[in-house]
Amino acid sequence: MPRAAYEAEPVGDPTPTVAALQAHAATYAQREGQRFFTDVRSQWMEHEALADTIVREQREYAERSSALERAAAEALRDAMAQPDLTSPAHEDLRRLERRIQRDHRRSAHLKAIIHTRFTVARLRARRYFDYSDEKTAIYWGTLRRVHPAAENISDRPPALTRPTWLTVDDSHRALELWHGTDLFGGAIAAGHAGNGGTDAAG
C-alpha cells in the first residue's frame, strides 16, 4: 500500500484492511474444508454404509452364537455328547465372524483416509492464517509509523480470528465442529456447505 493509503486508513476495530485479511483467510479455510468433503465423499459414504452393516452382522452373530450355545447345552443334557464344532451352522458362524473382522479392517482404513485428508486441509488452512498474521503484523507496523493518529493505535497488531475447527487439537472433535454433527454421523451431503460455511466464517 502506498503511504497515502496508510495515512487515510480509518482507525477502527478492526481497520478495513484487517477486516479484509480476516475475510480472505476465513474464505480460504472454508474452501479447504469443502475441498476435503469433496475428496472424501465416496469414503465417507462407504464408511457409513459399512458401519450399518457391522451393527447388523454383530447382531446376527450374537443371535446365532446364542442359538448354538443353547443347542449344545441341550445336546449335552439329552445325550451327554460333545457338540459338533464342524457342523454347517458352526462353519457359517465362523464365516460371519471373519466377515465382521474384514469389515472392521476396512472401516479402520476408511477412517485413516478421512482423517489424513482432514489433517491436510487443517494444515493448509492454518498455514494460510499464519501467513495472514504475518501480513497483518507488517501492515500494522507500517500503519503505526505513518498514520497521523499513530498515538491512538495499539502497539500490538490485532489477532485474526480462526475458525473453531482449526483451534481444537483433537482431530475427531475438530471434524465434528466442521461438519456440524456427530463424527461420521448423517449423510455427508446433508447440509455440509451451510453448516461448514457458518463454522468456517466464525
JSON list of C-alpha atoms in Angstrom, two decimals:
[
{"chain": "A", "resi": 1, "resn": "MET", "atom": "CA", "xyz": [0.00, 0.00, 0.00]},
{"chain": "A", "resi": 2, "resn": "PRO", "atom": "CA", "xyz": [1.28, 3.49, -0.75]},
{"chain": "A", "resi": 3, "resn": "ARG", "atom": "CA", "xyz": [1.96, 5.82, 2.15]},
{"chain": "A", "resi": 4, "resn": "ALA", "atom": "CA", "xyz": [-1.12, 7.93, 1.38]},
{"chain": "A", "resi": 5, "resn": "ALA", "atom": "CA", "xyz": [-3.33, 4.86, 1.75]},
{"chain": "A", "resi": 6, "resn": "TYR", "atom": "CA", "xyz": [-1.96, 4.22, 5.24]},
{"chain": "A", "resi": 7, "resn": "GLU", "atom": "CA", "xyz": [-2.43, 7.83, 6.22]},
{"chain": "A", "resi": 8, "resn": "ALA", "atom": "CA", "xyz": [-6.05, 7.77, 5.03]},
{"chain": "A", "resi": 9, "resn": "GLU", "atom": "CA", "xyz": [-6.85, 4.43, 6.65]},
{"chain": "A", "resi": 10, "resn": "PRO", "atom": "CA", "xyz": [-9.74, 4.76, 9.14]},
{"chain": "A", "resi": 11, "resn": "VAL", "atom": "CA", "xyz": [-8.54, 3.58, 12.54]},
{"chain": "A", "resi": 12, "resn": "GLY", "atom": "CA", "xyz": [-11.23, 1.36, 13.99]},
{"chain": "A", "resi": 13, "resn": "ASP", "atom": "CA", "xyz": [-11.58, -2.14, 15.38]},
{"chain": "A", "resi": 14, "resn": "PRO", "atom": "CA", "xyz": [-10.74, -3.66, 13.04]},
{"chain": "A", "resi": 15, "resn": "THR", "atom": "CA", "xyz": [-9.48, -1.42, 10.28]},
{"chain": "A", "resi": 16, "resn": "PRO", "atom": "CA", "xyz": [-10.82, -2.15, 6.78]},
{"chain": "A", "resi": 17, "resn": "THR", "atom": "CA", "xyz": [-7.53, -3.76, 5.78]},
{"chain": "A", "resi": 18, "resn": "VAL", "atom": "CA", "xyz": [-7.53, -6.12, 8.78]},
{"chain": "A", "resi": 19, "resn": "ALA", "atom": "CA", "xyz": [-11.17, -6.96, 8.10]},
{"chain": "A", "resi": 20, "resn": "ALA", "atom": "CA", "xyz": [-10.26, -7.82, 4.50]},
{"chain": "A", "resi": 21, "resn": "LEU", "atom": "CA", "xyz": [-7.36, -10.04, 5.63]},
{"chain": "A", "resi": 22, "resn": "GLN", "atom": "CA", "xyz": [-9.71, -11.78, 8.09]},
{"chain": "A", "resi": 23, "resn": "ALA", "atom": "CA", "xyz": [-12.32, -12.36, 5.39]},
{"chain": "A", "resi": 24, "resn": "HIS", "atom": "CA", "xyz": [-9.77, -13.73, 2.91]},
{"chain": "A", "resi": 25, "resn": "ALA", "atom": "CA", "xyz": [-8.32, -16.15, 5.47]},
{"chain": "A", "resi": 26, "resn": "ALA", "atom": "CA", "xyz": [-11.77, -17.35, 6.59]},
{"chain": "A", "resi": 27, "resn": "THR", "atom": "CA", "xyz": [-12.82, -17.88, 2.98]},
{"chain": "A", "resi": 28, "resn": "TYR", "atom": "CA", "xyz": [-9.66, -19.87, 2.29]},
{"chain": "A", "resi": 29, "resn": "ALA", "atom": "CA", "xyz": [-10.30, -22.07, 5.34]},
{"chain": "A", "resi": 30, "resn": "GLN", "atom": "CA", "xyz": [-13.89, -22.66, 4.26]},
{"chain": "A", "resi": 31, "resn": "ARG", "atom": "CA", "xyz": [-12.72, -23.60, 0.76]},
{"chain": "A", "resi": 32, "resn": "GLU", "atom": "CA", "xyz": [-10.20, -26.09, 2.17]},
{"chain": "A", "resi": 33, "resn": "GLY", "atom": "CA", "xyz": [-12.90, -27.70, 4.29]},
{"chain": "A", "resi": 34, "resn": "GLN", "atom": "CA", "xyz": [-15.28, -28.02, 1.36]},
{"chain": "A", "resi": 35, "resn": "ARG", "atom": "CA", "xyz": [-12.49, -29.47, -0.79]},
{"chain": "A", "resi": 36, "resn": "PHE", "atom": "CA", "xyz": [-11.88, -32.05, 1.93]},
{"chain": "A", "resi": 37, "resn": "PHE", "atom": "CA", "xyz": [-15.55, -33.09, 1.90]},
{"chain": "A", "resi": 38, "resn": "THR", "atom": "CA", "xyz": [-15.49, -33.40, -1.88]},
{"chain": "A", "resi": 39, "resn": "ASP", "atom": "CA", "xyz": [-12.34, -35.54, -1.79]},
{"chain": "A", "resi": 40, "resn": "VAL", "atom": "CA", "xyz": [-13.64, -37.98, 0.83]},
{"chain": "A", "resi": 41, "resn": "ARG", "atom": "CA", "xyz": [-17.27, -38.16, -0.25]},
{"chain": "A", "resi": 42, "resn": "SER", "atom": "CA", "xyz": [-17.04, -41.77, -1.52]},
{"chain": "A", "resi": 43, "resn": "GLN", "atom": "CA", "xyz": [-15.03, -42.96, 1.51]},
{"chain": "A", "resi": 44, "resn": "TRP", "atom": "CA", "xyz": [-17.42, -41.25, 3.91]},
{"chain": "A", "resi": 45, "resn": "MET", "atom": "CA", "xyz": [-20.47, -42.82, 2.28]},
{"chain": "A", "resi": 46, "resn": "GLU", "atom": "CA", "xyz": [-18.83, -46.25, 2.27]},
{"chain": "A", "resi": 47, "resn": "HIS", "atom": "CA", "xyz": [-17.88, -45.86, 5.93]},
{"chain": "A", "resi": 48, "resn": "GLU", "atom": "CA", "xyz": [-21.44, -45.01, 6.93]},
{"chain": "A", "resi": 49, "resn": "ALA", "atom": "CA", "xyz": [-22.85, -47.96, 4.98]},
{"chain": "A", "resi": 50, "resn": "LEU", "atom": "CA", "xyz": [-20.19, -50.23, 6.46]},
{"chain": "A", "resi": 51, "resn": "ALA", "atom": "CA", "xyz": [-20.99, -49.08, 9.99]},
{"chain": "A", "resi": 52, "resn": "ASP", "atom": "CA", "xyz": [-24.62, -50.11, 9.49]},
{"chain": "A", "resi": 53, "resn": "THR", "atom": "CA", "xyz": [-23.51, -53.46, 8.06]},
{"chain": "A", "resi": 54, "resn": "ILE", "atom": "CA", "xyz": [-21.22, -54.13, 11.02]},
{"chain": "A", "resi": 55, "resn": "VAL", "atom": "CA", "xyz": [-24.01, -53.44, 13.51]},
{"chain": "A", "resi": 56, "resn": "ARG", "atom": "CA", "xyz": [-26.33, -55.80, 11.62]},
{"chain": "A", "resi": 57, "resn": "GLU", "atom": "CA", "xyz": [-23.68, -58.52, 11.35]},
{"chain": "A", "resi": 58, "resn": "GLN", "atom": "CA", "xyz": [-22.75, -58.29, 15.03]},
{"chain": "A", "resi": 59, "resn": "ARG", "atom": "CA", "xyz": [-26.39, -58.63, 15.99]},
{"chain": "A", "resi": 60, "resn": "GLU", "atom": "CA", "xyz": [-26.73, -61.65, 13.71]},
{"chain": "A", "resi": 61, "resn": "TYR", "atom": "CA", "xyz": [-23.55, -63.16, 15.14]},
{"chain": "A", "resi": 62, "resn": "ALA", "atom": "CA", "xyz": [-24.80, -62.77, 18.70]},
{"chain": "A", "resi": 63, "resn": "GLU", "atom": "CA", "xyz": [-28.13, -64.39, 17.83]},
{"chain": "A", "resi": 64, "resn": "ARG", "atom": "CA", "xyz": [-26.55, -67.34, 16.01]},
{"chain": "A", "resi": 65, "resn": "SER", "atom": "CA", "xyz": [-23.94, -67.85, 18.70]},
{"chain": "A", "resi": 66, "resn": "SER", "atom": "CA", "xyz": [-26.59, -67.89, 21.43]},
{"chain": "A", "resi": 67, "resn": "ALA", "atom": "CA", "xyz": [-28.70, -70.38, 19.46]},
{"chain": "A", "resi": 68, "resn": "LEU", "atom": "CA", "xyz": [-25.73, -72.73, 19.00]},
{"chain": "A", "resi": 69, "resn": "GLU", "atom": "CA", "xyz": [-24.84, -72.47, 22.68]},
{"chain": "A", "resi": 70, "resn": "ARG", "atom": "CA", "xyz": [-28.40, -73.38, 23.65]},
{"chain": "A", "resi": 71, "resn": "ALA", "atom": "CA", "xyz": [-28.42, -76.28, 21.21]},
{"chain": "A", "resi": 72, "resn": "ALA", "atom": "CA", "xyz": [-25.10, -77.55, 22.57]},
{"chain": "A", "resi": 73, "resn": "ALA", "atom": "CA", "xyz": [-26.35, -77.34, 26.15]},
{"chain": "A", "resi": 74, "resn": "GLU", "atom": "CA", "xyz": [-29.48, -79.28, 25.26]},
{"chain": "A", "resi": 75, "resn": "ALA", "atom": "CA", "xyz": [-27.44, -81.95, 23.48]},
{"chain": "A", "resi": 76, "resn": "LEU", "atom": "CA", "xyz": [-25.21, -82.36, 26.49]},
{"chain": "A", "resi": 77, "resn": "ARG", "atom": "CA", "xyz": [-28.21, -82.77, 28.77]},
{"chain": "A", "resi": 78, "resn": "ASP", "atom": "CA", "xyz": [-30.01, -85.22, 26.50]},
{"chain": "A", "resi": 79, "resn": "ALA", "atom": "CA", "xyz": [-27.24, -87.41, 25.16]},
{"chain": "A", "resi": 80, "resn": "MET", "atom": "CA", "xyz": [-24.16, -86.37, 27.07]},
{"chain": "A", "resi": 81, "resn": "ALA", "atom": "CA", "xyz": [-22.44, -85.93, 23.71]},
{"chain": "A", "resi": 82, "resn": "GLN", "atom": "CA", "xyz": [-19.87, -83.38, 22.67]},
{"chain": "A", "resi": 83, "resn": "PRO", "atom": "CA", "xyz": [-21.21, -80.68, 20.31]},
{"chain": "A", "resi": 84, "resn": "ASP", "atom": "CA", "xyz": [-20.14, -80.96, 16.68]},
{"chain": "A", "resi": 85, "resn": "LEU", "atom": "CA", "xyz": [-17.98, -77.89, 16.04]},
{"chain": "A", "resi": 86, "resn": "THR", "atom": "CA", "xyz": [-17.66, -78.78, 12.35]},
{"chain": "A", "resi": 87, "resn": "SER", "atom": "CA", "xyz": [-21.36, -78.59, 11.62]},
{"chain": "A", "resi": 88, "resn": "PRO", "atom": "CA", "xyz": [-22.59, -76.28, 8.82]},
{"chain": "A", "resi": 89, "resn": "ALA", "atom": "CA", "xyz": [-24.05, -73.91, 11.43]},
{"chain": "A", "resi": 90, "resn": "HIS", "atom": "CA", "xyz": [-20.66, -73.53, 13.11]},
{"chain": "A", "resi": 91, "resn": "GLU", "atom": "CA", "xyz": [-18.95, -73.03, 9.76]},
{"chain": "A", "resi": 92, "resn": "ASP", "atom": "CA", "xyz": [-21.45, -70.30, 8.87]},
{"chain": "A", "resi": 93, "resn": "LEU", "atom": "CA", "xyz": [-20.82, -68.63, 12.20]},
{"chain": "A", "resi": 94, "resn": "ARG", "atom": "CA", "xyz": [-17.06, -68.66, 11.62]},
{"chain": "A", "resi": 95, "resn": "ARG", "atom": "CA", "xyz": [-17.53, -67.19, 8.14]},
{"chain": "A", "resi": 96, "resn": "LEU", "atom": "CA", "xyz": [-19.68, -64.44, 9.63]},
{"chain": "A", "resi": 97, "resn": "GLU", "atom": "CA", "xyz": [-17.01, -63.72, 12.22]},
{"chain": "A", "resi": 98, "resn": "ARG", "atom": "CA", "xyz": [-14.34, -63.43, 9.52]},
{"chain": "A", "resi": 99, "resn": "ARG", "atom": "CA", "xyz": [-16.62, -61.09, 7.55]},
{"chain": "A", "resi": 100, "resn": "ILE", "atom": "CA", "xyz": [-17.09, -58.87, 10.60]},
{"chain": "A", "resi": 101, "resn": "GLN", "atom": "CA", "xyz": [-13.33, -58.74, 11.14]},
{"chain": "A", "resi": 102, "resn": "ARG", "atom": "CA", "xyz": [-12.81, -57.84, 7.47]},
{"chain": "A", "resi": 103, "resn": "ASP", "atom": "CA", "xyz": [-15.41, -55.07, 7.71]},
{"chain": "A", "resi": 104, "resn": "HIS", "atom": "CA", "xyz": [-13.72, -53.68, 10.81]},
{"chain": "A", "resi": 105, "resn": "ARG", "atom": "CA", "xyz": [-10.38, -53.56, 9.00]},
{"chain": "A", "resi": 106, "resn": "ARG", "atom": "CA", "xyz": [-11.96, -51.77, 6.05]},
{"chain": "A", "resi": 107, "resn": "SER", "atom": "CA", "xyz": [-13.69, -49.33, 8.39]},
{"chain": "A", "resi": 108, "resn": "ALA", "atom": "CA", "xyz": [-10.40, -48.52, 10.11]},
{"chain": "A", "resi": 109, "resn": "HIS", "atom": "CA", "xyz": [-8.75, -47.99, 6.71]},
{"chain": "A", "resi": 110, "resn": "LEU", "atom": "CA", "xyz": [-11.50, -45.60, 5.62]},
{"chain": "A", "resi": 111, "resn": "LYS", "atom": "CA", "xyz": [-11.21, -43.64, 8.87]},
{"chain": "A", "resi": 112, "resn": "ALA", "atom": "CA", "xyz": [-7.47, -43.32, 8.33]},
{"chain": "A", "resi": 113, "resn": "ILE", "atom": "CA", "xyz": [-8.01, -41.94, 4.82]},
{"chain": "A", "resi": 114, "resn": "ILE", "atom": "CA", "xyz": [-10.62, -39.45, 6.02]},
{"chain": "A", "resi": 115, "resn": "HIS", "atom": "CA", "xyz": [-8.53, -38.17, 8.92]},
{"chain": "A", "resi": 116, "resn": "THR", "atom": "CA", "xyz": [-5.36, -37.96, 6.86]},
{"chain": "A", "resi": 117, "resn": "ARG", "atom": "CA", "xyz": [-7.08, -35.75, 4.29]},
{"chain": "A", "resi": 118, "resn": "PHE", "atom": "CA", "xyz": [-8.76, -33.75, 7.03]},
{"chain": "A", "resi": 119, "resn": "THR", "atom": "CA", "xyz": [-5.38, -33.16, 8.66]},
{"chain": "A", "resi": 120, "resn": "VAL", "atom": "CA", "xyz": [-4.00, -31.91, 5.35]},
{"chain": "A", "resi": 121, "resn": "ALA", "atom": "CA", "xyz": [-6.93, -29.49, 5.00]},
{"chain": "A", "resi": 122, "resn": "ARG", "atom": "CA", "xyz": [-6.38, -28.17, 8.52]},
{"chain": "A", "resi": 123, "resn": "LEU", "atom": "CA", "xyz": [-2.66, -27.70, 7.96]},
{"chain": "A", "resi": 124, "resn": "ARG", "atom": "CA", "xyz": [-3.27, -25.76, 4.76]},
{"chain": "A", "resi": 125, "resn": "ALA", "atom": "CA", "xyz": [-5.85, -23.52, 6.40]},
{"chain": "A", "resi": 126, "resn": "ARG", "atom": "CA", "xyz": [-3.66, -22.95, 9.47]},
{"chain": "A", "resi": 127, "resn": "ARG", "atom": "CA", "xyz": [-0.69, -22.11, 7.29]},
{"chain": "A", "resi": 128, "resn": "TYR", "atom": "CA", "xyz": [-2.76, -19.53, 5.39]},
{"chain": "A", "resi": 129, "resn": "PHE", "atom": "CA", "xyz": [-3.85, -17.96, 8.66]},
{"chain": "A", "resi": 130, "resn": "ASP", "atom": "CA", "xyz": [-0.20, -17.83, 9.80]},
{"chain": "A", "resi": 131, "resn": "TYR", "atom": "CA", "xyz": [0.70, -16.10, 6.54]},
{"chain": "A", "resi": 132, "resn": "SER", "atom": "CA", "xyz": [-2.20, -13.67, 7.02]},
{"chain": "A", "resi": 133, "resn": "ASP", "atom": "CA", "xyz": [-0.99, -12.94, 10.56]},
{"chain": "A", "resi": 134, "resn": "GLU", "atom": "CA", "xyz": [2.41, -12.01, 9.13]},
{"chain": "A", "resi": 135, "resn": "LYS", "atom": "CA", "xyz": [0.80, -9.68, 6.59]},
{"chain": "A", "resi": 136, "resn": "THR", "atom": "CA", "xyz": [-1.30, -8.12, 9.37]},
{"chain": "A", "resi": 137, "resn": "ALA", "atom": "CA", "xyz": [1.80, -7.52, 11.52]},
{"chain": "A", "resi": 138, "resn": "ILE", "atom": "CA", "xyz": [3.66, -5.85, 8.64]},
{"chain": "A", "resi": 139, "resn": "TYR", "atom": "CA", "xyz": [0.66, -3.71, 7.78]},
{"chain": "A", "resi": 140, "resn": "TRP", "atom": "CA", "xyz": [0.11, -2.75, 11.42]},
{"chain": "A", "resi": 141, "resn": "GLY", "atom": "CA", "xyz": [3.72, -1.72, 11.93]},
{"chain": "A", "resi": 142, "resn": "THR", "atom": "CA", "xyz": [3.63, 0.49, 8.85]},
{"chain": "A", "resi": 143, "resn": "LEU", "atom": "CA", "xyz": [0.27, 1.95, 9.89]},
{"chain": "A", "resi": 144, "resn": "ARG", "atom": "CA", "xyz": [1.67, 3.00, 13.26]},
{"chain": "A", "resi": 145, "resn": "ARG", "atom": "CA", "xyz": [4.67, 4.65, 11.61]},
{"chain": "A", "resi": 146, "resn": "VAL", "atom": "CA", "xyz": [2.83, 6.74, 9.02]},
{"chain": "A", "resi": 147, "resn": "HIS", "atom": "CA", "xyz": [-0.68, 7.33, 10.36]},
{"chain": "A", "resi": 148, "resn": "PRO", "atom": "CA", "xyz": [-1.34, 10.85, 11.67]},
{"chain": "A", "resi": 149, "resn": "ALA", "atom": "CA", "xyz": [-3.13, 9.42, 14.72]},
{"chain": "A", "resi": 150, "resn": "ALA", "atom": "CA", "xyz": [-0.45, 6.82, 15.48]},
{"chain": "A", "resi": 151, "resn": "GLU", "atom": "CA", "xyz": [-0.61, 7.56, 19.19]},
{"chain": "A", "resi": 152, "resn": "ASN", "atom": "CA", "xyz": [-4.16, 6.17, 19.25]},
{"chain": "A", "resi": 153, "resn": "ILE", "atom": "CA", "xyz": [-3.17, 2.88, 17.59]},
{"chain": "A", "resi": 154, "resn": "SER", "atom": "CA", "xyz": [-2.40, -0.13, 19.75]},
{"chain": "A", "resi": 155, "resn": "ASP", "atom": "CA", "xyz": [1.18, -1.40, 19.92]},
{"chain": "A", "resi": 156, "resn": "ARG", "atom": "CA", "xyz": [0.05, -4.93, 19.19]},
{"chain": "A", "resi": 157, "resn": "PRO", "atom": "CA", "xyz": [-1.48, -5.89, 15.83]},
{"chain": "A", "resi": 158, "resn": "PRO", "atom": "CA", "xyz": [-4.97, -7.40, 16.02]},
{"chain": "A", "resi": 159, "resn": "ALA", "atom": "CA", "xyz": [-5.13, -11.17, 16.03]},
{"chain": "A", "resi": 160, "resn": "LEU", "atom": "CA", "xyz": [-7.12, -12.78, 13.24]},
{"chain": "A", "resi": 161, "resn": "THR", "atom": "CA", "xyz": [-9.96, -14.99, 14.47]},
{"chain": "A", "resi": 162, "resn": "ARG", "atom": "CA", "xyz": [-9.56, -18.59, 13.39]},
{"chain": "A", "resi": 163, "resn": "PRO", "atom": "CA", "xyz": [-12.50, -20.98, 12.86]},
{"chain": "A", "resi": 164, "resn": "THR", "atom": "CA", "xyz": [-13.01, -23.27, 15.84]},
{"chain": "A", "resi": 165, "resn": "TRP", "atom": "CA", "xyz": [-12.16, -26.40, 13.82]},
{"chain": "A", "resi": 166, "resn": "LEU", "atom": "CA", "xyz": [-8.65, -25.03, 13.32]},
{"chain": "A", "resi": 167, "resn": "THR", "atom": "CA", "xyz": [-8.01, -24.32, 17.01]},
{"chain": "A", "resi": 168, "resn": "VAL", "atom": "CA", "xyz": [-9.09, -27.66, 18.50]},
{"chain": "A", "resi": 169, "resn": "ASP", "atom": "CA", "xyz": [-6.18, -30.09, 18.85]},
{"chain": "A", "resi": 170, "resn": "ASP", "atom": "CA", "xyz": [-8.30, -33.25, 18.77]},
{"chain": "A", "resi": 171, "resn": "SER", "atom": "CA", "xyz": [-8.94, -34.05, 15.10]},
{"chain": "A", "resi": 172, "resn": "HIS", "atom": "CA", "xyz": [-12.12, -36.03, 15.91]},
{"chain": "A", "resi": 173, "resn": "ARG", "atom": "CA", "xyz": [-13.60, -33.07, 17.77]},
{"chain": "A", "resi": 174, "resn": "ALA", "atom": "CA", "xyz": [-12.45, -30.68, 15.03]},
{"chain": "A", "resi": 175, "resn": "LEU", "atom": "CA", "xyz": [-14.19, -32.76, 12.39]},
{"chain": "A", "resi": 176, "resn": "GLU", "atom": "CA", "xyz": [-17.41, -32.69, 14.43]},
{"chain": "A", "resi": 177, "resn": "LEU", "atom": "CA", "xyz": [-17.20, -28.90, 14.67]},
{"chain": "A", "resi": 178, "resn": "TRP", "atom": "CA", "xyz": [-16.74, -28.52, 10.92]},
{"chain": "A", "resi": 179, "resn": "HIS", "atom": "CA", "xyz": [-19.44, -30.97, 9.90]},
{"chain": "A", "resi": 180, "resn": "GLY", "atom": "CA", "xyz": [-21.92, -29.72, 12.47]},
{"chain": "A", "resi": 181, "resn": "THR", "atom": "CA", "xyz": [-22.90, -33.24, 13.55]},
{"chain": "A", "resi": 182, "resn": "ASP", "atom": "CA", "xyz": [-21.53, -36.32, 15.29]},
{"chain": "A", "resi": 183, "resn": "LEU", "atom": "CA", "xyz": [-18.39, -37.90, 13.89]},
{"chain": "A", "resi": 184, "resn": "PHE", "atom": "CA", "xyz": [-19.31, -39.88, 10.78]},
{"chain": "A", "resi": 185, "resn": "GLY", "atom": "CA", "xyz": [-22.97, -39.29, 11.61]},
{"chain": "A", "resi": 186, "resn": "GLY", "atom": "CA", "xyz": [-25.53, -38.39, 8.97]},
{"chain": "A", "resi": 187, "resn": "ALA", "atom": "CA", "xyz": [-25.02, -38.18, 5.24]},
{"chain": "A", "resi": 188, "resn": "ILE", "atom": "CA", "xyz": [-22.04, -36.15, 4.13]},
{"chain": "A", "resi": 189, "resn": "ALA", "atom": "CA", "xyz": [-24.13, -34.38, 1.51]},
{"chain": "A", "resi": 190, "resn": "ALA", "atom": "CA", "xyz": [-26.67, -33.17, 4.05]},
{"chain": "A", "resi": 191, "resn": "GLY", "atom": "CA", "xyz": [-26.07, -29.51, 4.62]},
{"chain": "A", "resi": 192, "resn": "HIS", "atom": "CA", "xyz": [-22.31, -29.58, 4.91]},
{"chain": "A", "resi": 193, "resn": "ALA", "atom": "CA", "xyz": [-21.99, -26.42, 2.86]},
{"chain": "A", "resi": 194, "resn": "GLY", "atom": "CA", "xyz": [-24.34, -24.50, 5.14]},
{"chain": "A", "resi": 195, "resn": "ASN", "atom": "CA", "xyz": [-23.01, -25.82, 8.44]},
{"chain": "A", "resi": 196, "resn": "GLY", "atom": "CA", "xyz": [-19.42, -25.71, 7.32]},
{"chain": "A", "resi": 197, "resn": "GLY", "atom": "CA", "xyz": [-19.74, -22.21, 5.94]},
{"chain": "A", "resi": 198, "resn": "THR", "atom": "CA", "xyz": [-21.04, -20.92, 9.24]},
{"chain": "A", "resi": 199, "resn": "ASP", "atom": "CA", "xyz": [-18.27, -22.59, 11.23]},
{"chain": "A", "resi": 200, "resn": "ALA", "atom": "CA", "xyz": [-15.54, -21.56, 8.84]},
{"chain": "A", "resi": 201, "resn": "ALA", "atom": "CA", "xyz": [-16.61, -17.96, 8.88]},
{"chain": "A", "resi": 202, "resn": "GLY", "atom": "CA", "xyz": [-16.83, -17.93, 12.67]}
]
